[in-house]
XYZ file of C-alpha atoms in Angstrom:
341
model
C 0.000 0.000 0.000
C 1.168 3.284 -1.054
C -0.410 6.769 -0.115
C 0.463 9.692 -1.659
C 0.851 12.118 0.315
C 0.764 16.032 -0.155
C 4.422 17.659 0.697
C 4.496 19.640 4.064
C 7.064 21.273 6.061
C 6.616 18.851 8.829
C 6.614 16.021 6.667
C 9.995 17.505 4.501
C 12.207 18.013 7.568
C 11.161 14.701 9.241
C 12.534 13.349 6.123
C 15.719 15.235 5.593
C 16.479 14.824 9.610
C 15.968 10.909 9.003
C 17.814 10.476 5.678
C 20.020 13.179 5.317
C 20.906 15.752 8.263
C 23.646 16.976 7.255
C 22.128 18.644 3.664
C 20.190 20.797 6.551
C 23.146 21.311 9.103
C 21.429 18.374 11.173
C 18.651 20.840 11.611
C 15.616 19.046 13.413
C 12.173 19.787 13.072
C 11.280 21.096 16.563
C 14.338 23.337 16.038
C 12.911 24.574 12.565
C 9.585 25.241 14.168
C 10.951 27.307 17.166
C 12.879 29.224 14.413
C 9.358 30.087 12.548
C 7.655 31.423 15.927
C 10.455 33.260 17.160
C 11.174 34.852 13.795
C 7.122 36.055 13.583
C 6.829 34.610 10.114
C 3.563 35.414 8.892
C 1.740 36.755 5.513
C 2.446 40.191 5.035
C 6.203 40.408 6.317
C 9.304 41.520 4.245
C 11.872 38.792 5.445
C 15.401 38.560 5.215
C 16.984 35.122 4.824
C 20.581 33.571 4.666
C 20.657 29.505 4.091
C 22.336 26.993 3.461
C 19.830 24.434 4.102
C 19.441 23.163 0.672
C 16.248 25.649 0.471
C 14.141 23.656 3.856
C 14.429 27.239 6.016
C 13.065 28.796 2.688
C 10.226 26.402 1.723
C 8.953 26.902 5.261
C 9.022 30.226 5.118
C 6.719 30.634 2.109
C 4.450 27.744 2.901
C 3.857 29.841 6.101
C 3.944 33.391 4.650
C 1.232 31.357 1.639
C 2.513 34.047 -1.109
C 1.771 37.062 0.604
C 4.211 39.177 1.452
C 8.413 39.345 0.305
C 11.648 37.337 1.026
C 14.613 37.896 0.427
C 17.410 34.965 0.068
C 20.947 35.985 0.602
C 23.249 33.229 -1.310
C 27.140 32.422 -1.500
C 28.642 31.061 -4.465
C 27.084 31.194 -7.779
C 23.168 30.872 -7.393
C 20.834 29.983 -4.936
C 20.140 26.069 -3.715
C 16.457 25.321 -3.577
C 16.747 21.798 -3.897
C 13.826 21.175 -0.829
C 12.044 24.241 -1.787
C 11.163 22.367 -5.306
C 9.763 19.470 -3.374
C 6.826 21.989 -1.888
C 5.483 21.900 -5.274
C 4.144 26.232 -4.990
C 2.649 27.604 -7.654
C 3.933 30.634 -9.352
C 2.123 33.142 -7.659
C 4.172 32.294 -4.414
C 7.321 32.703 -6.431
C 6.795 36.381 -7.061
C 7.234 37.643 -4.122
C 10.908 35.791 -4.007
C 14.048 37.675 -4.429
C 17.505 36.723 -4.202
C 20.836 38.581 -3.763
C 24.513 37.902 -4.170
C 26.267 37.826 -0.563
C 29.650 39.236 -1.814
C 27.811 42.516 -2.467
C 26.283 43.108 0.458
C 29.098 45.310 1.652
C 28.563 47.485 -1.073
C 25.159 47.732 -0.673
C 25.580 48.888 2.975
C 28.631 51.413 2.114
C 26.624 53.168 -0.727
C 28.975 51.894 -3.463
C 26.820 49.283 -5.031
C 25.594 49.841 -9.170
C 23.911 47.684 -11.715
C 27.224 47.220 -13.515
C 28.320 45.562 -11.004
C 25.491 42.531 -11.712
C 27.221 42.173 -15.253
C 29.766 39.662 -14.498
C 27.126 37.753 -12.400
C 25.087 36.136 -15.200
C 27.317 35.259 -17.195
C 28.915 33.074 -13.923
C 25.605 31.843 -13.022
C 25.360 30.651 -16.694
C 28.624 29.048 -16.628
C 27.245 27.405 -13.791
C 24.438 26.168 -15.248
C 26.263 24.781 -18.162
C 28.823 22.862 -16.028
C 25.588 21.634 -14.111
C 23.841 20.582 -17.455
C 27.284 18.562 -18.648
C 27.401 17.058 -15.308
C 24.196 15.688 -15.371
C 24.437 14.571 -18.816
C 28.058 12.752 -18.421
C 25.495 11.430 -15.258
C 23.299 10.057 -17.338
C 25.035 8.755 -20.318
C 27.470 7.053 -18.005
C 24.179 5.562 -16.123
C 23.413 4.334 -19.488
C 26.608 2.904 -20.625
C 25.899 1.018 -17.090
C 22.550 -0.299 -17.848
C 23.589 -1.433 -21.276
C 26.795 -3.320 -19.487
C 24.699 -5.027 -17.256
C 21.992 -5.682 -19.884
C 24.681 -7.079 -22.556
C 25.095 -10.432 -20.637
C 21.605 -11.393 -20.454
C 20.641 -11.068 -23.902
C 21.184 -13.839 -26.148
C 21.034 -11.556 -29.606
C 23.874 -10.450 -31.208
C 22.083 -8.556 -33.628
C 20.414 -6.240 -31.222
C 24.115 -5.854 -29.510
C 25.922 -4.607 -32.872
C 22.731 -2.335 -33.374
C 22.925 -0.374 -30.289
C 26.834 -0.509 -30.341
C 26.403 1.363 -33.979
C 23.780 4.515 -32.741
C 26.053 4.650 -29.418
C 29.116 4.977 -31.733
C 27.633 7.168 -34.461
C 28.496 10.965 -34.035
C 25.921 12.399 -35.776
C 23.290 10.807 -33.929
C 22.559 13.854 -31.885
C 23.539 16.714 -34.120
C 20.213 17.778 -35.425
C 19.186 18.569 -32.275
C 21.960 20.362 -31.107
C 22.455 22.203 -34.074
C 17.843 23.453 -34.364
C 18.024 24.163 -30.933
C 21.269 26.003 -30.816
C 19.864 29.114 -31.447
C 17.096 28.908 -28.986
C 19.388 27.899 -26.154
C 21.307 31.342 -26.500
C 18.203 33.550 -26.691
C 17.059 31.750 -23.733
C 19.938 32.346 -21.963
C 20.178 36.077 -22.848
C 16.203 36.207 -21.697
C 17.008 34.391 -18.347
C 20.386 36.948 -17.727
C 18.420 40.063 -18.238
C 15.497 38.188 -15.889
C 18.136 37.800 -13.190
C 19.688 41.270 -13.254
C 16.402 42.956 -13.021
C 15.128 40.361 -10.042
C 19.078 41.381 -8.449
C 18.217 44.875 -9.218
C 14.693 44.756 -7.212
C 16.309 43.053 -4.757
C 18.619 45.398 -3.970
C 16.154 47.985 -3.851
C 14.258 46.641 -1.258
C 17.196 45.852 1.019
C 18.598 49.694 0.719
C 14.953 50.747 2.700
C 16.158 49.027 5.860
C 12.572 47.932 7.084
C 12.968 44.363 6.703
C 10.528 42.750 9.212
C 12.691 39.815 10.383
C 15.916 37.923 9.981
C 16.814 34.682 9.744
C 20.263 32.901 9.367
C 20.559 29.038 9.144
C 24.435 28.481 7.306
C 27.153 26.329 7.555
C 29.788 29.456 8.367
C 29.861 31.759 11.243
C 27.105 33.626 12.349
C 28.785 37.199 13.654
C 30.302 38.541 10.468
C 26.690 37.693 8.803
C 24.787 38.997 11.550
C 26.639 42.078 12.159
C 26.234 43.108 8.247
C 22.471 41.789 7.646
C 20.902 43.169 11.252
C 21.568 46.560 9.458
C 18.828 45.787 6.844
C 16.368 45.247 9.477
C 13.955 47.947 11.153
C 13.767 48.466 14.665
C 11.570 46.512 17.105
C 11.455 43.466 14.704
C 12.796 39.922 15.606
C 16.128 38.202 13.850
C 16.837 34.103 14.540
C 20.304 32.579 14.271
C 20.818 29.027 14.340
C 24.197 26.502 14.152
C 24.585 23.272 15.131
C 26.973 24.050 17.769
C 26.876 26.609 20.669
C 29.944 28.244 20.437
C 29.822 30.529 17.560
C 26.882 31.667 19.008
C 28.185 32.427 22.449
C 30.821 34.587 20.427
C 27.657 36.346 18.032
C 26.130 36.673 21.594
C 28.968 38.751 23.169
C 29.593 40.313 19.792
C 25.778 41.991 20.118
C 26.046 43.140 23.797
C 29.298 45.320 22.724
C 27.538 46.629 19.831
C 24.196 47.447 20.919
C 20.802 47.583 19.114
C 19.370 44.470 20.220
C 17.474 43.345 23.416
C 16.019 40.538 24.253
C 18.860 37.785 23.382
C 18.092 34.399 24.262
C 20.322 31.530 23.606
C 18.233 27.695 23.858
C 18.378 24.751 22.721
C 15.059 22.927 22.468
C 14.533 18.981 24.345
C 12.347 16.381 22.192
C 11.773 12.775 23.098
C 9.169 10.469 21.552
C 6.359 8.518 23.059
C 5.478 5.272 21.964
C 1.446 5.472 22.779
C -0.367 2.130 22.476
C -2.707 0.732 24.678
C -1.159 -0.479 28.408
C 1.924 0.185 26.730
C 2.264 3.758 26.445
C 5.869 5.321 27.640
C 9.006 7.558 26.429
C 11.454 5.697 23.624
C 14.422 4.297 25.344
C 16.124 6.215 22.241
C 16.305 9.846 21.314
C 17.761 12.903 19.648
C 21.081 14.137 21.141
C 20.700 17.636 19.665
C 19.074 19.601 17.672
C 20.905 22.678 17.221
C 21.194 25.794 19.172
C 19.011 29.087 18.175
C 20.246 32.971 19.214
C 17.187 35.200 19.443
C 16.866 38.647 20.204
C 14.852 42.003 18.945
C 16.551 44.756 17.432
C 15.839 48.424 18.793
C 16.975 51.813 17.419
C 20.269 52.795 18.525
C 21.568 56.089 20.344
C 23.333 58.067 17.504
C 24.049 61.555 19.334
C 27.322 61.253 18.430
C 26.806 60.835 15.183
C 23.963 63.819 14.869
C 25.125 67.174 15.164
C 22.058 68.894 15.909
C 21.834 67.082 18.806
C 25.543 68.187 20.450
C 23.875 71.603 21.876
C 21.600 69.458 23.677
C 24.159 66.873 25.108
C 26.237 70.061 25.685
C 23.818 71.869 27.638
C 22.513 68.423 29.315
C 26.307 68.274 30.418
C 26.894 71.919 31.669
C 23.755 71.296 34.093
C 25.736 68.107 35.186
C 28.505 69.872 36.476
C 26.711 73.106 37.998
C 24.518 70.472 39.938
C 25.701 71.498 43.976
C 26.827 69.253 45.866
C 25.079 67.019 47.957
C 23.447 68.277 51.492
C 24.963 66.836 54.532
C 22.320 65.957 56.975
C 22.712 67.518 60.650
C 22.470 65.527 63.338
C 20.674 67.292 66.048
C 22.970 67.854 69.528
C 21.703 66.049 72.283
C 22.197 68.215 75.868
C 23.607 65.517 77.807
């Protein structure tokens, strides 16, 4: 018996915990749900994400947001991995509201010095990517082939058929009328999908440079101050931000990091407990085997800083505020009254 079954986030990150935890950073799924409630996902929001999750964080993030609202993915390397956010199965209208950004130009973005022309090596990188992913997959498959037909070879009895597929695997002109009608198409394409991803990159970028994100979330395999340091800039006061790693100690450091700096109250480091119950009739009790860990999540709310340093219309007040300090009199020494004995 076999039940199809419609794709979830529950059902997703049971599955990649079970099969393959470290695709996710051995992310479990209570840890992925205390990540969605602490980060106040919800329709409407303009999120901020960074992960390297192979797309889990991001799939649960729209499934909850259900296409209202905006993310934005932040991405190392060449392109984005959603290979778990294709398994949701979303229709397009959810995919609108996605946006991606490089990570190596966030620093530019935050000192001013970022331009369009600076997106113009991207593409072509991203399509050089694609094309070493294409070959790949094709060596993948042909060699999978050349398999199958190995294997095949000694269980068939007929020559004939043997010299017949030996003949269209050796013939090099087998596949050049494809390659050479859709050759054409292929480049157009690619121009089409270039331009597409310059102009998504240039949206992008214009929604990060308002700075009233309403959230942040960070799930990657490197460490979590340098990336939360940059990114909690984007975000607008009084809104929540989520960092998770499968250890603790990065984010003891992160968590020291934010006292010095300021901005953020509220921090929280916790690591959630899950054991399962076996519940059966007259033989209901906990699993003699569990999780060892989870992960470890930082939380914390950012709040507007104190920049009267930095204004200058302020300094008559701070100077003034100061010149009352120090003509403040001293304080009043109480008398003790004389007694006549």
């Amino acid at each position: 018996m076999i039940t199809v079954v419609k794709p979830s986030t529950r059902i997703l990150s049971v599955m990649y915990y079970a099969r393959e935890p470290g695709k996710i950073n051995h992310m479990r799924y209570d840890t992925l749900a205390q990540m969605l409630t602490l980060g106040n996902i919800r329709a409407g929001n303009k999120m901020i994400v960074m992960e390297t999750c192979a797309g889990l964080v991001l799939g649960a993030m729209m499934e909850r947001m259900g296409g209202f609202g905006s993310i934005i993915q932040l991405y190392p390397g060449g392109g984005p991995v959603r290979a778990a956010t294709a398994c949701f199965g979303f229709p397009k209208s959810f995919l609108s509201g996605l946006y991606e950004f490089p990570l190596n130009k966030v620093d530019s973005l935050l000192n001013g010095t970022f331009s369009a022309e600076m997106l113009s090596s991207e593409p072509k990188d991203n399509a050089s990517v694609e094309e070493s992913n294409g070959t790949l997959e094709e060596k993948q498959t042909s060699e999978q082939e050349n398999e199958d037909s190995i294997a095949e070879a000694p269980e068939s009895n007929h020559p004939e058929e043997q010299e017949s597929m030996e003949i269209v695997s050796q013939d090099p002109d087998y596949k050049e009328p494809k390659e050479s009608g859709s050759k054409k198409d292929y480049i157009q394409e690619k121009q089409r999908r270039q331009e597409e991803q310059k102009k998504r990159h240039l949206e992008a970028a214009a929604l990060l440079s308002e700075r009233n994100a309403d959230g942040l979330i960070v799930a990657s395999r490197f460490h979590p101050t340098p990336l939360l340091l940059s990114l909690l800039d984007f975000v607008a006061p009084s809104r929540p931000f989520v960092v998770y790693c499968q250890y603790k100690e990065p984010l003891l450091e992160c968590y020291t990091k934010l006292r010095e700096r300021g901005g953020v109250i509220n921090l929280r480091l916790s690591e959630t407990w899950l054991r399962n119950y076996q519940v059966l009739p007259d033989r209901s009790h906990p699993k003699l085997l569990m999780s060892g860990g989870g992960g470890y999540l930082l939380s914390g709310f950012t709040v507007a800083m104190d920049n009267f340093k930095a204004d200058p219309s302020l300094k008559s007040s701070t100077s003034t505020l100061e010149s009352h300090k120090t003509e403040e009199p001293a304080a009043k020494k109480r008398k003790c009254p004389e007694s006549d004995s």
